[in-house]
Coordinates of C-alpha atoms and ligand atoms in Angstrom, one line a residue:
M1 CA 123.9 107.6 91.5
I2 CA 121.0 110.4 93.1
K3 CA 121.4 113.4 94.6
N4 CA 119.6 113.1 97.3
K5 CA 121.0 113.4 100.9
V6 CA 120.5 110.1 103.1
H7 CA 120.8 109.6 106.7
I8 CA 121.4 105.9 107.4
Y9 CA 121.8 105.2 111.0
D10 CA 122.5 101.8 112.8
T11 CA 120.1 102.8 115.6
L12 CA 116.4 103.6 115.7
S13 CA 117.5 106.2 118.6
G14 CA 120.5 107.2 116.3
V15 CA 117.5 108.0 113.5
F16 CA 115.7 110.1 115.7
E17 CA 118.4 112.1 117.1
G18 CA 119.7 112.7 113.5
L19 CA 116.3 113.6 112.0
L20 CA 115.6 116.3 116.0
S21 CA 118.8 117.7 115.3
Y22 CA 117.8 118.7 111.6
I23 CA 114.4 119.6 112.8
D24 CA 115.6 122.1 115.5
H25 CA 118.7 123.8 113.2
C26 CA 115.6 124.1 110.9
I27 CA 113.7 126.2 113.9
E28 CA 116.5 128.1 114.0
H29 CA 117.2 129.2 111.1
N30 CA 113.6 130.2 110.9
K31 CA 113.2 131.9 114.2
L32 CA 116.4 134.3 112.7
K33 CA 113.9 135.1 110.1
G34 CA 111.1 136.0 112.5
Y35 CA 109.4 132.6 111.1
P36 CA 107.7 129.8 112.4
L37 CA 108.9 126.3 111.2
N38 CA 105.5 125.0 109.2
I39 CA 105.7 120.9 108.9
A40 CA 103.6 118.4 107.9
I41 CA 103.8 114.9 109.9
S42 CA 102.6 111.4 108.8
G43 CA 100.8 108.5 110.7
G44 CA 101.9 105.2 111.1
E45 CA 104.5 103.0 113.3
T46 CA 107.6 104.8 112.4
P47 CA 106.2 108.4 113.5
K48 CA 104.5 106.9 116.0
N49 CA 108.0 105.9 117.3
F50 CA 109.6 109.0 116.6
F51 CA 106.7 110.9 118.7
K52 CA 107.6 108.3 121.6
Y53 CA 111.4 109.1 121.4
I54 CA 110.7 112.7 121.4
K55 CA 108.4 112.8 124.4
D56 CA 110.8 110.7 126.8
N57 CA 113.9 112.5 125.9
Y58 CA 113.1 116.2 124.6
A59 CA 109.1 117.1 125.7
D60 CA 109.9 119.8 127.8
V61 CA 113.0 121.2 125.8
F62 CA 111.4 121.4 122.2
Q63 CA 110.9 124.4 121.1
W64 CA 107.4 123.7 120.4
R65 CA 106.4 127.6 120.5
F66 CA 108.3 128.2 117.1
V67 CA 106.6 124.9 115.6
R68 CA 103.4 124.7 113.8
L69 CA 102.1 121.4 113.0
F70 CA 100.0 119.8 110.1
W71 CA 99.5 116.8 108.6
V72 CA 100.1 115.1 105.4
D73 CA 97.0 113.0 106.2
E74 CA 94.4 111.8 108.3
R75 CA 91.8 108.9 108.5
C76 CA 88.2 109.9 108.0
V77 CA 87.5 108.9 111.8
P78 CA 87.3 111.3 115.0
P79 CA 90.4 112.1 116.3
M80 CA 90.0 109.9 119.7
N81 CA 89.6 107.1 117.3
P82 CA 93.1 104.7 117.8
E83 CA 93.3 105.0 113.6
S84 CA 93.5 108.4 114.0
N85 CA 96.6 110.1 113.1
F86 CA 96.1 113.3 114.9
G87 CA 95.2 111.0 117.8
Q88 CA 98.3 108.9 117.8
A89 CA 100.3 112.1 117.7
Y90 CA 98.5 113.6 120.6
H91 CA 98.8 110.3 122.7
Y92 CA 102.2 109.5 121.9
L93 CA 103.6 113.4 122.1
L94 CA 101.0 116.4 121.9
K95 CA 99.6 115.9 125.4
Y96 CA 103.1 115.8 127.5
A97 CA 104.4 118.9 124.9
S98 CA 104.1 122.5 125.4
I99 CA 102.8 123.2 122.1
P100 CA 100.7 126.0 122.1
E101 CA 97.0 124.7 120.6
T102 CA 97.1 127.5 117.6
N103 CA 99.8 126.4 116.6
I104 CA 98.5 123.1 115.9
F105 CA 96.5 122.2 112.0
R106 CA 95.2 118.7 112.4
M107 CA 93.1 117.5 109.8
M108 CA 89.7 116.8 111.1
G109 CA 88.4 112.9 110.5
E110 CA 85.2 113.4 112.2
N111 CA 84.1 115.6 109.2
E112 CA 82.1 115.0 106.0
P113 CA 85.4 113.6 103.8
E114 CA 85.1 116.4 100.8
Q115 CA 83.7 119.1 102.9
E116 CA 87.4 118.9 105.0
A117 CA 89.5 118.4 101.9
I118 CA 88.1 121.6 100.9
R119 CA 88.5 123.2 104.5
Y120 CA 92.0 121.9 104.8
A121 CA 92.8 123.4 101.4
E122 CA 91.7 126.6 102.7
T123 CA 93.4 126.5 106.2
L124 CA 96.3 126.1 104.2
A125 CA 96.1 128.8 101.6
T126 CA 95.2 131.0 104.7
V127 CA 97.8 130.2 107.3
L128 CA 100.9 128.7 105.2
P129 CA 103.7 131.2 102.5
C130 CA 103.0 130.2 99.1
K131 CA 105.7 129.4 96.6
N132 CA 104.7 128.4 93.1
N133 CA 101.3 129.9 93.8
I134 CA 100.7 126.6 96.0
P135 CA 100.9 126.8 100.2
K136 CA 104.8 125.6 101.1
F137 CA 105.8 123.7 104.1
D138 CA 109.3 123.7 105.4
I139 CA 109.4 120.4 106.1
V140 CA 107.0 117.4 104.9
L141 CA 107.9 114.5 107.1
L142 CA 106.9 111.0 104.7
G143 CA 106.7 107.6 105.8
L144 CA 106.5 104.7 103.1
G145 CA 104.5 102.1 102.9
E146 CA 105.5 98.7 101.6
D147 CA 103.7 99.3 98.4
G148 CA 105.5 102.2 97.9
H149 CA 102.3 104.3 99.3
I150 CA 103.0 107.8 100.8
A151 CA 100.9 110.1 102.7
S152 CA 97.2 108.2 101.8
I153 CA 98.5 108.4 98.0
F154 CA 98.3 104.8 97.0
P155 CA 99.7 102.8 93.8
D156 CA 96.4 102.4 92.8
Q157 CA 95.1 106.2 93.0
K158 CA 98.4 107.7 91.4
E159 CA 95.8 110.4 90.2
L160 CA 96.4 112.1 93.3
L161 CA 99.9 113.0 93.0
F162 CA 98.8 115.0 89.8
S163 CA 95.4 116.6 91.2
K164 CA 95.3 120.2 90.6
R165 CA 93.6 120.3 94.0
T166 CA 96.3 120.7 97.0
V167 CA 94.1 118.3 99.3
E168 CA 91.7 115.5 98.3
V169 CA 89.9 112.7 99.5
A170 CA 91.5 109.1 99.1
T171 CA 90.7 105.7 99.9
H172 CA 92.4 103.1 101.4
P173 CA 92.5 100.2 98.6
E174 CA 92.0 97.2 101.0
T175 CA 89.8 99.0 103.7
G176 CA 87.6 101.3 101.6
Q177 CA 88.5 103.6 104.5
K178 CA 87.9 107.3 103.2
R179 CA 91.3 109.6 104.2
I180 CA 92.5 113.2 103.5
T181 CA 95.5 113.5 101.8
L182 CA 98.1 116.3 100.7
T183 CA 98.5 116.0 97.1
G184 CA 101.2 115.3 94.9
K185 CA 101.7 119.1 94.1
T186 CA 101.5 120.2 98.0
I187 CA 104.1 117.7 99.1
C188 CA 106.4 118.2 96.2
N189 CA 105.9 121.7 96.9
A190 CA 108.0 121.9 100.1
D191 CA 110.9 123.1 100.5
N192 CA 112.2 120.0 101.9
V193 CA 110.2 116.5 101.9
W194 CA 112.2 113.9 104.0
F195 CA 111.6 110.1 104.3
L196 CA 111.4 108.4 107.7
V197 CA 111.8 104.8 107.1
T198 CA 112.6 102.5 109.4
G199 CA 112.7 98.7 109.4
K200 CA 113.8 95.5 107.0
S201 CA 110.5 95.5 105.6
K202 CA 110.9 98.8 104.0
A203 CA 114.2 98.2 102.3
K204 CA 113.0 96.3 98.8
V205 CA 110.5 98.9 97.9
L206 CA 113.3 101.1 99.0
K207 CA 116.2 99.7 96.4
R208 CA 113.6 99.8 93.5
I209 CA 112.8 103.1 94.1
I210 CA 116.5 104.1 94.5
R211 CA 117.8 102.3 91.6
K212 CA 114.6 102.7 89.3
E213 CA 114.3 98.9 89.5
K214 CA 111.8 97.1 86.7
G215 CA 108.3 99.1 87.8
F216 CA 109.2 101.9 90.1
Q217 CA 107.0 104.2 88.8
K218 CA 104.1 102.3 90.0
Y219 CA 105.3 103.8 93.9
P220 CA 103.8 107.2 94.5
A221 CA 107.0 107.4 96.4
A222 CA 109.1 107.0 93.6
H223 CA 107.2 110.2 91.7
V224 CA 107.8 111.9 95.4
H225 CA 111.6 111.1 95.2
S226 CA 111.9 111.8 91.6
I227 CA 109.8 115.5 91.7
S228 CA 111.0 117.0 94.6
E229 CA 114.4 117.8 94.5
S230 CA 115.0 118.3 97.8
A231 CA 113.7 115.0 99.0
G232 CA 115.8 113.0 101.3
Y233 CA 116.2 110.1 103.8
F234 CA 116.2 109.4 107.3
L235 CA 116.9 105.3 107.5
D236 CA 117.7 102.7 109.7
K237 CA 120.7 100.2 108.5
E238 CA 117.9 97.8 108.1
A239 CA 115.9 99.9 105.9
G240 CA 119.1 101.0 104.5
E241 CA 120.3 97.7 103.8
F242 CA 120.6 98.0 100.3
M243 CA 122.3 101.4 100.1
K244 CA 125.7 101.6 98.6
I245 CA 127.6 104.6 98.1
K246 CA 127.9 103.6 94.5
D247 CA 123.6 104.5 94.9
V248 CA 123.9 107.2 97.3
P249 CA 126.5 110.0 98.3
T250 CA 125.9 110.9 101.6
K251 CA 125.9 114.7 102.2
F252 CA 125.9 116.4 105.1
L253 CA 122.5 118.1 106.5
N254 CA 121.6 121.6 104.3
P255 CA 120.1 124.3 106.3
L256 CA 116.5 124.9 104.9
Ligands
6PG301 C1 99.5 106.5 107.4 C2 100.7 107.4 107.0 C3 101.0 106.4 105.6 C4 102.2 106.2 106.9 C5 102.9 104.6 106.0 C6 104.5 104.0 106.8 O1 97.9 107.4 107.5 O2 99.6 105.3 107.5 O3 100.5 108.8 106.8 O4 101.7 107.3 104.7 O5 103.0 106.7 106.5 O6 102.3 103.8 105.7 O7 104.1 103.8 107.8 P1 104.5 102.7 109.1 O8 105.8 103.5 109.3 O9 103.4 102.2 109.9 O10 105.3 101.4 108.2

């Protein structure tokens, strides 16, 4: 049985409402201490749907000025390229949100990849608090690929999970596209790591990871799941269809 916090909802809007209420709770928690909420977000369809939901329902009420937005990974393309994770967040949410520009710390996909990995690592070291001598996020929000990848750490590049650097250049295994990605040590150093996973296509890889089924170690997500004690899941019932109480005790949300 795993100890991770798992929240499963019947509908996509239920997942997003649950995640938003958690994030808002964390904002309030940090506000009491006079700190912003430092959150790193991923790209992909699931996060895109989440951004759209916020835009449609909370764009003007979300406490943007208390949030500092970072990226888990970025494709090495210009920001307005359809492939860009920042471009996706901007198009579906940020252009409607009153988030101060100074609260947005995008990875610059238009830069030379290695130079950008260095620049972004320096940015994190400058603007984030430290824990274990590593820049510390309050929340890292991960998607999950069907191949078990997280961020831009793919099964054939698992060394990025163990890199001594906080940000690295990755390569997409099929397209060869260069990516900028947080490394395993930065992701697992966060106070809270949450997987946002929806849809039937993710159910099998999730089950393999949760139940540690044969070959689960090849999935980068399995590393984060096991290393980051705070790793939790926001799932819809399709992605969580294999979750049985025997695998996963559902716990209440814990503040940061
Ligand atoms: C990216 C993401 C990647 C994504 C997963 C899940 O740049 O593509 O950071 O890690 O989050 O592949 O994406 P989907 O939600 O689209 O399946």
